[in-house]
PDB file of C-alpha atoms in Angstrom:
ATOM      1  CA  UNK M 263       0.000   0.000   0.000  1.00 54.00           C
ATOM      2  CA  UNK M 264       2.921   2.213   0.698  1.00 55.00           C
ATOM      3  CA  UNK M 265       3.994   1.864  -2.936  1.00 60.00           C
ATOM      4  CA  UNK M 266       0.506   2.838  -4.118  1.00 58.00           C
ATOM      5  CA  UNK M 267       0.649   5.997  -2.043  1.00 62.00           C
ATOM      6  CA  UNK M 268       4.113   6.787  -3.385  1.00 64.00           C
ATOM      7  CA  UNK M 269       2.945   6.256  -6.996  1.00 60.00           C
ATOM      8  CA  UNK M 270      -0.155   8.298  -6.328  1.00 59.00           C
ATOM      9  CA  UNK M 271       1.922  11.134  -4.790  1.00 63.00           C
ATOM     10  CA  UNK M 272       4.336  11.121  -7.740  1.00 65.00           C
ATOM     11  CA  UNK M 273       1.420  11.001 -10.167  1.00 63.00           C
ATOM     12  CA  UNK M 274      -0.261  13.970  -8.431  1.00 61.00           C
ATOM     13  CA  UNK M 275       2.950  16.031  -8.432  1.00 65.00           C
ATOM     14  CA  UNK M 276       3.669  15.330 -12.128  1.00 60.00           C
ATOM     15  CA  UNK M 277       0.060  16.151 -13.001  1.00 64.00           C
ATOM     16  CA  UNK M 278       0.257  19.385 -11.042  1.00 58.00           C
ATOM     17  CA  UNK M 279       3.540  20.323 -12.740  1.00 58.00           C
ATOM     18  CA  UNK M 280       2.110  19.542 -16.182  1.00 60.00           C
ATOM     19  CA  UNK M 281      -1.022  21.591 -15.519  1.00 59.00           C
ATOM     20  CA  UNK M 282       1.042  24.510 -14.262  1.00 60.00           C
ATOM     21  CA  UNK M 283       3.376  24.296 -17.271  1.00 56.00           C
ATOM     22  CA  UNK M 284       0.445  24.054 -19.691  1.00 51.00           C
ATOM     23  CA  UNK M 285      -1.197  27.141 -18.247  1.00 49.00           C
ATOM     24  CA  UNK M 286       1.959  29.182 -18.794  1.00 47.00           C
ATOM     25  CA  UNK M 287       2.453  27.917 -22.367  1.00 46.00           C
ATOM     26  CA  UNK M 288      -1.204  28.340 -23.372  1.00 54.00           C
ATOM     27  CA  UNK M 289      -1.454  31.845 -21.943  1.00 57.00           C
ATOM     28  CA  UNK M 290      -1.779  34.749 -24.367  1.00 61.00           C
ATOM     29  CA  UNK M 291       1.606  36.274 -24.946  1.00 60.00           C
ATOM     30  CA  UNK M 292       1.569  39.749 -26.431  1.00 63.00           C
ATOM     31  CA  UNK M 293       4.296  40.283 -29.018  1.00 63.00           C
ATOM     32  CA  UNK M 294       6.511  43.297 -28.488  1.00 64.00           C
ATOM     33  CA  UNK M 295       5.162  46.365 -30.280  1.00 60.00           C
ATOM     34  CA  UNK M 296       7.613  47.800 -32.775  1.00 54.00           C
ATOM     35  CA  UNK M 297       7.413  51.521 -33.421  1.00 52.00           C
ATOM     36  CA  UNK M 298       5.904  52.354 -36.815  1.00 49.00           C
ATOM     37  CA  UNK M 299       8.496  52.378 -39.565  1.00 45.00           C
ATOM     38  CA  UNK M 300       9.097  55.881 -40.897  1.00 52.00           C
ATOM     39  CA  UNK M 301       8.814  55.792 -44.656  1.00 55.00           C
ATOM     40  CA  UNK M 302       9.124  58.578 -47.147  1.00 62.00           C
ATOM     41  CA  UNK M 303       7.355  56.632 -49.881  1.00 79.00           C
ATOM     42  CA  UNK M 304       4.753  58.845 -51.525  1.00 85.00           C
ATOM     43  CA  UNK M 305       2.216  58.755 -54.309  1.00 93.00           C
ATOM     44  CA  UNK M 306       1.351  62.340 -55.146  1.00 94.00           C
ATOM     45  CA  UNK M 307      -1.273  63.905 -57.434  1.00 96.00           C
ATOM     46  CA  UNK M 308      -1.223  67.487 -58.685  1.00 96.00           C
ATOM     47  CA  UNK M 309      -3.699  69.612 -56.742  1.00 95.00           C
ATOM     48  CA  UNK M 310      -2.990  73.228 -57.708  1.00 95.00           C
ATOM     49  CA  UNK M 311      -0.621  75.642 -59.464  1.00 95.00           C
ATOM     50  CA  UNK M 312       0.409  79.082 -58.309  1.00 96.00           C
ATOM     51  CA  UNK M 313       2.322  81.528 -60.527  1.00 96.00           C
ATOM     52  CA  UNK M 314       4.965  83.222 -58.375  1.00 95.00           C
ATOM     53  CA  UNK M 315       6.675  85.320 -61.035  1.00 94.00           C
ATOM     54  CA  UNK M 316       5.990  85.986 -64.724  1.00 96.00           C
ATOM     55  CA  UNK M 317       7.940  88.760 -66.379  1.00 94.00           C
ATOM     56  CA  UNK M 318       9.680  90.014 -69.493  1.00 92.00           C
ATOM     57  CA  UNK M 319      13.202  91.411 -69.188  1.00 87.00           C
ATOM     58  CA  UNK M 320      14.652  93.358 -72.112  1.00 83.00           C
ATOM     59  CA  UNK M 321      18.257  94.205 -72.957  1.00 70.00           C
ATOM     60  CA  UNK M 322      17.734  97.629 -71.407  1.00 64.00           C
ATOM     61  CA  UNK M 323      17.353  95.717 -68.092  1.00 66.00           C
ATOM     62  CA  UNK M 324      13.799  96.849 -67.735  1.00 78.00           C
ATOM     63  CA  UNK M 325      11.414  94.248 -66.394  1.00 83.00           C
ATOM     64  CA  UNK M 326       7.668  94.209 -66.820  1.00 89.00           C
ATOM     65  CA  UNK M 327       5.146  91.850 -65.293  1.00 91.00           C
ATOM     66  CA  UNK M 328       3.091  89.679 -67.609  1.00 93.00           C
ATOM     67  CA  UNK M 329      -0.453  88.398 -67.124  1.00 94.00           C
ATOM     68  CA  UNK M 330      -1.063  84.685 -66.449  1.00 94.00           C
ATOM     69  CA  UNK M 331      -3.312  84.646 -69.501  1.00 94.00           C
ATOM     70  CA  UNK M 332      -0.181  85.259 -71.643  1.00 94.00           C
ATOM     71  CA  UNK M 333       1.569  82.014 -70.615  1.00 95.00           C
ATOM     72  CA  UNK M 334       0.412  80.176 -73.757  1.00 95.00           C
ATOM     73  CA  UNK M 335       1.467  83.147 -75.902  1.00 94.00           C
ATOM     74  CA  UNK M 336       5.089  82.745 -74.785  1.00 93.00           C
ATOM     75  CA  UNK M 337       5.349  79.028 -73.997  1.00 95.00           C
ATOM     76  CA  UNK M 338       2.489  77.440 -75.986  1.00 93.00           C
ATOM     77  CA  UNK M 339       1.849  73.946 -74.499  1.00 94.00           C
ATOM     78  CA  UNK M 340       5.326  73.582 -72.954  1.00 94.00           C
ATOM     79  CA  UNK M 341       4.150  74.393 -69.404  1.00 95.00           C
ATOM     80  CA  UNK M 342       1.218  71.948 -69.462  1.00 94.00           C
ATOM     81  CA  UNK M 343       3.345  69.195 -71.006  1.00 94.00           C
ATOM     82  CA  UNK M 344       6.261  69.686 -68.578  1.00 95.00           C
ATOM     83  CA  UNK M 345       4.398  69.790 -65.276  1.00 96.00           C
ATOM     84  CA  UNK M 346       4.200  66.353 -63.599  1.00 96.00           C
ATOM     85  CA  UNK M 347       0.598  65.280 -63.028  1.00 97.00           C
ATOM     86  CA  UNK M 348       1.716  62.567 -60.612  1.00 96.00           C
ATOM     87  CA  UNK M 349       4.882  61.884 -58.603  1.00 95.00           C
ATOM     88  CA  UNK M 350       5.790  58.487 -57.157  1.00 94.00           C
ATOM     89  CA  UNK M 351       8.629  58.340 -54.611  1.00 93.00           C
ATOM     90  CA  UNK M 352       9.801  54.876 -53.537  1.00 91.00           C
ATOM     91  CA  UNK M 353      12.951  54.100 -51.554  1.00 87.00           C
ATOM     92  CA  UNK M 354      15.749  55.639 -53.650  1.00 90.00           C
ATOM     93  CA  UNK M 355      13.896  56.513 -56.859  1.00 94.00           C
ATOM     94  CA  UNK M 356      11.371  59.052 -58.080  1.00 95.00           C
ATOM     95  CA  UNK M 357       9.052  58.803 -61.089  1.00 96.00           C
ATOM     96  CA  UNK M 358       7.492  61.923 -62.586  1.00 96.00           C
ATOM     97  CA  UNK M 359       4.423  61.159 -64.695  1.00 96.00           C
ATOM     98  CA  UNK M 360       3.406  63.830 -67.179  1.00 95.00           C
ATOM     99  CA  UNK M 361       0.639  64.195 -69.738  1.00 93.00           C
ATOM    100  CA  UNK M 362       0.149  61.322 -72.190  1.00 93.00           C
ATOM    101  CA  UNK M 363       1.940  58.931 -69.809  1.00 91.00           C
ATOM    102  CA  UNK M 364       5.375  60.446 -70.424  1.00 94.00           C
ATOM    103  CA  UNK M 365       7.604  59.509 -67.491  1.00 95.00           C
ATOM    104  CA  UNK M 366      10.931  60.669 -66.127  1.00 93.00           C
ATOM    105  CA  UNK M 367      12.801  58.402 -63.712  1.00 94.00           C
ATOM    106  CA  UNK M 368      15.483  59.586 -61.344  1.00 93.00           C
ATOM    107  CA  UNK M 369      17.566  58.242 -58.521  1.00 95.00           C
ATOM    108  CA  UNK M 370      16.532  60.289 -55.495  1.00 95.00           C
ATOM    109  CA  UNK M 371      17.182  60.828 -51.806  1.00 94.00           C
ATOM    110  CA  UNK M 372      15.534  62.553 -48.879  1.00 93.00           C
ATOM    111  CA  UNK M 373      17.275  65.007 -46.605  1.00 93.00           C
ATOM    112  CA  UNK M 374      14.740  65.645 -43.842  1.00 91.00           C
ATOM    113  CA  UNK M 375      11.672  66.891 -45.768  1.00 91.00           C
ATOM    114  CA  UNK M 376      13.577  67.888 -48.944  1.00 93.00           C
ATOM    115  CA  UNK M 377      13.614  65.585 -51.974  1.00 94.00           C
ATOM    116  CA  UNK M 378      16.706  65.595 -54.217  1.00 94.00           C
ATOM    117  CA  UNK M 379      17.147  64.094 -57.675  1.00 94.00           C
ATOM    118  CA  UNK M 380      20.498  62.869 -58.915  1.00 93.00           C
ATOM    119  CA  UNK M 381      21.833  64.884 -61.850  1.00 87.00           C
ATOM    120  CA  UNK M 382      22.808  63.089 -65.034  1.00 82.00           C
ATOM    121  CA  UNK M 383      26.511  63.461 -64.159  1.00 83.00           C
ATOM    122  CA  UNK M 384      25.770  61.204 -61.138  1.00 81.00           C
ATOM    123  CA  UNK M 385      28.020  63.289 -58.887  1.00 85.00           C
ATOM    124  CA  UNK M 386      25.562  65.946 -57.770  1.00 91.00           C
ATOM    125  CA  UNK M 387      21.996  66.284 -56.526  1.00 94.00           C
ATOM    126  CA  UNK M 388      19.313  68.876 -57.344  1.00 92.00           C
ATOM    127  CA  UNK M 389      16.531  69.890 -54.967  1.00 93.00           C
ATOM    128  CA  UNK M 390      13.157  69.219 -56.595  1.00 92.00           C
ATOM    129  CA  UNK M 391      10.751  70.020 -53.758  1.00 93.00           C
ATOM    130  CA  UNK M 392       9.807  69.551 -50.146  1.00 93.00           C
ATOM    131  CA  UNK M 393       7.126  68.076 -47.923  1.00 92.00           C
ATOM    132  CA  UNK M 394       4.863  70.813 -46.673  1.00 89.00           C
ATOM    133  CA  UNK M 395       3.216  68.587 -44.071  1.00 86.00           C
ATOM    134  CA  UNK M 396       2.254  64.897 -43.822  1.00 81.00           C
ATOM    135  CA  UNK M 397      -0.013  65.009 -46.881  1.00 84.00           C
ATOM    136  CA  UNK M 398       1.321  67.811 -49.120  1.00 91.00           C
ATOM    137  CA  UNK M 399       4.414  68.241 -51.278  1.00 94.00           C
ATOM    138  CA  UNK M 400       5.517  71.439 -53.046  1.00 96.00           C
ATOM    139  CA  UNK M 401       7.542  71.356 -56.262  1.00 95.00           C
ATOM    140  CA  UNK M 402       8.845  74.521 -57.892  1.00 93.00           C
ATOM    141  CA  UNK M 403       9.352  74.825 -61.666  1.00 95.00           C
ATOM    142  CA  UNK M 404      10.795  77.644 -63.724  1.00 95.00           C
ATOM    143  CA  UNK M 405      10.354  78.197 -67.452  1.00 96.00           C
ATOM    144  CA  UNK M 406      12.319  80.618 -69.586  1.00 93.00           C
ATOM    145  CA  UNK M 407      12.820  81.750 -73.160  1.00 93.00           C
ATOM    146  CA  UNK M 408      15.568  83.993 -74.441  1.00 89.00           C
ATOM    147  CA  UNK M 409      15.727  85.618 -77.842  1.00 87.00           C
ATOM    148  CA  UNK M 410      18.866  87.535 -78.876  1.00 81.00           C
ATOM    149  CA  UNK M 411      19.262  89.339 -82.185  1.00 79.00           C
ATOM    150  CA  UNK M 412      22.512  90.725 -83.551  1.00 77.00           C
ATOM    151  CA  UNK M 413      23.436  91.958 -87.015  1.00 77.00           C
ATOM    152  CA  UNK M 414      24.857  88.580 -87.965  1.00 81.00           C
ATOM    153  CA  UNK M 415      22.732  86.100 -86.031  1.00 80.00           C
ATOM    154  CA  UNK M 416      19.563  85.317 -84.177  1.00 83.00           C
ATOM    155  CA  UNK M 417      19.565  82.991 -81.152  1.00 83.00           C
ATOM    156  CA  UNK M 418      16.631  81.443 -79.358  1.00 84.00           C
ATOM    157  CA  UNK M 419      16.837  79.451 -76.116  1.00 86.00           C
ATOM    158  CA  UNK M 420      13.901  77.859 -74.316  1.00 91.00           C
ATOM    159  CA  UNK M 421      13.911  75.593 -71.282  1.00 91.00           C
ATOM    160  CA  UNK M 422      12.654  74.661 -67.859  1.00 92.00           C
ATOM    161  CA  UNK M 423      14.155  73.457 -64.601  1.00 92.00           C
ATOM    162  CA  UNK M 424      12.983  72.151 -61.277  1.00 91.00           C
ATOM    163  CA  UNK M 425      13.576  74.512 -58.357  1.00 89.00           C
ATOM    164  CA  UNK M 426      15.562  77.152 -60.278  1.00 87.00           C
ATOM    165  CA  UNK M 427      15.763  80.088 -57.858  1.00 83.00           C
ATOM    166  CA  UNK M 428      17.153  82.787 -60.160  1.00 81.00           C
ATOM    167  CA  UNK M 429      17.576  83.534 -63.856  1.00 82.00           C
ATOM    168  CA  UNK M 430      20.743  85.646 -63.421  1.00 78.00           C
ATOM    169  CA  UNK M 431      23.093  83.057 -64.931  1.00 76.00           C
ATOM    170  CA  UNK M 432      20.866  82.838 -68.043  1.00 79.00           C
ATOM    171  CA  UNK M 433      21.209  86.516 -68.887  1.00 74.00           C
ATOM    172  CA  UNK M 434      24.392  87.863 -70.409  1.00 67.00           C
ATOM    173  CA  UNK M 435      25.378  91.327 -69.254  1.00 62.00           C
ATOM    174  CA  UNK M 436      26.387  92.671 -72.696  1.00 58.00           C
ATOM    175  CA  UNK M 437      23.558  91.213 -74.722  1.00 59.00           C
ATOM    176  CA  UNK M 438      21.929  93.680 -77.064  1.00 67.00           C
ATOM    177  CA  UNK M 439      18.450  93.254 -78.454  1.00 78.00           C
ATOM    178  CA  UNK M 440      17.596  90.490 -75.995  1.00 82.00           C
ATOM    179  CA  UNK M 441      14.148  89.580 -74.742  1.00 86.00           C
ATOM    180  CA  UNK M 442      13.984  87.202 -71.791  1.00 89.00           C
ATOM    181  CA  UNK M 443      10.735  85.692 -70.493  1.00 93.00           C
ATOM    182  CA  UNK M 444      10.739  84.204 -66.973  1.00 94.00           C
ATOM    183  CA  UNK M 445       7.970  82.130 -65.390  1.00 96.00           C
ATOM    184  CA  UNK M 446       8.149  80.577 -61.932  1.00 96.00           C
ATOM    185  CA  UNK M 447       5.378  78.291 -60.658  1.00 96.00           C
ATOM    186  CA  UNK M 448       4.821  76.465 -57.360  1.00 95.00           C
ATOM    187  CA  UNK M 449       2.952  73.172 -57.720  1.00 96.00           C
ATOM    188  CA  UNK M 450       1.078  71.649 -54.787  1.00 96.00           C
ATOM    189  CA  UNK M 451       0.672  67.853 -54.683  1.00 96.00           C
ATOM    190  CA  UNK M 452      -1.447  65.754 -52.308  1.00 94.00           C
ATOM    191  CA  UNK M 453      -0.360  62.355 -51.006  1.00 88.00           C
ATOM    192  CA  UNK M 454      -2.811  59.643 -52.122  1.00 84.00           C
ATOM    193  CA  UNK M 455      -0.975  56.686 -50.526  1.00 71.00           C
TER     194      UNK M 455
END
């Protein structure tokens, strides 16, 4: 009988240990909560345009403001065709989608809220725009045309750049009979992601 009590005692202790162990293993264990991963991935759609500066500068260094309604007169469809309708930023690349599905792809990087695109020489970066808040992004574009006439030649230059702050380097100091048209626009994009 003593052996039955010993077996029973051992059986009860093992059962108690198993039940205790099972309760701990079957309990709900909450996984550690990781902080949300900060990502700068964006999918942006054009919301609005704001003309900041539109003027005509002549060789006499006189500048006169132009009306927004004259943009097509000087640039035809260039402005509408050049402005990205959508911007997609993922990891280290940026895609600018323009009218008719025309796309430009760039290697890009963030520095705080500023987005930079790698220049074609691959050794420098150009600021394209910046986050305004969690949902908005502002891109600046400048358009220009320069017409110079001399006795022996006539030159015409037209172009656009992202985030061009000044036109000074595009004007030559001694140019005679030069007309320069400058247009600067801020574009507001909303994050749709």
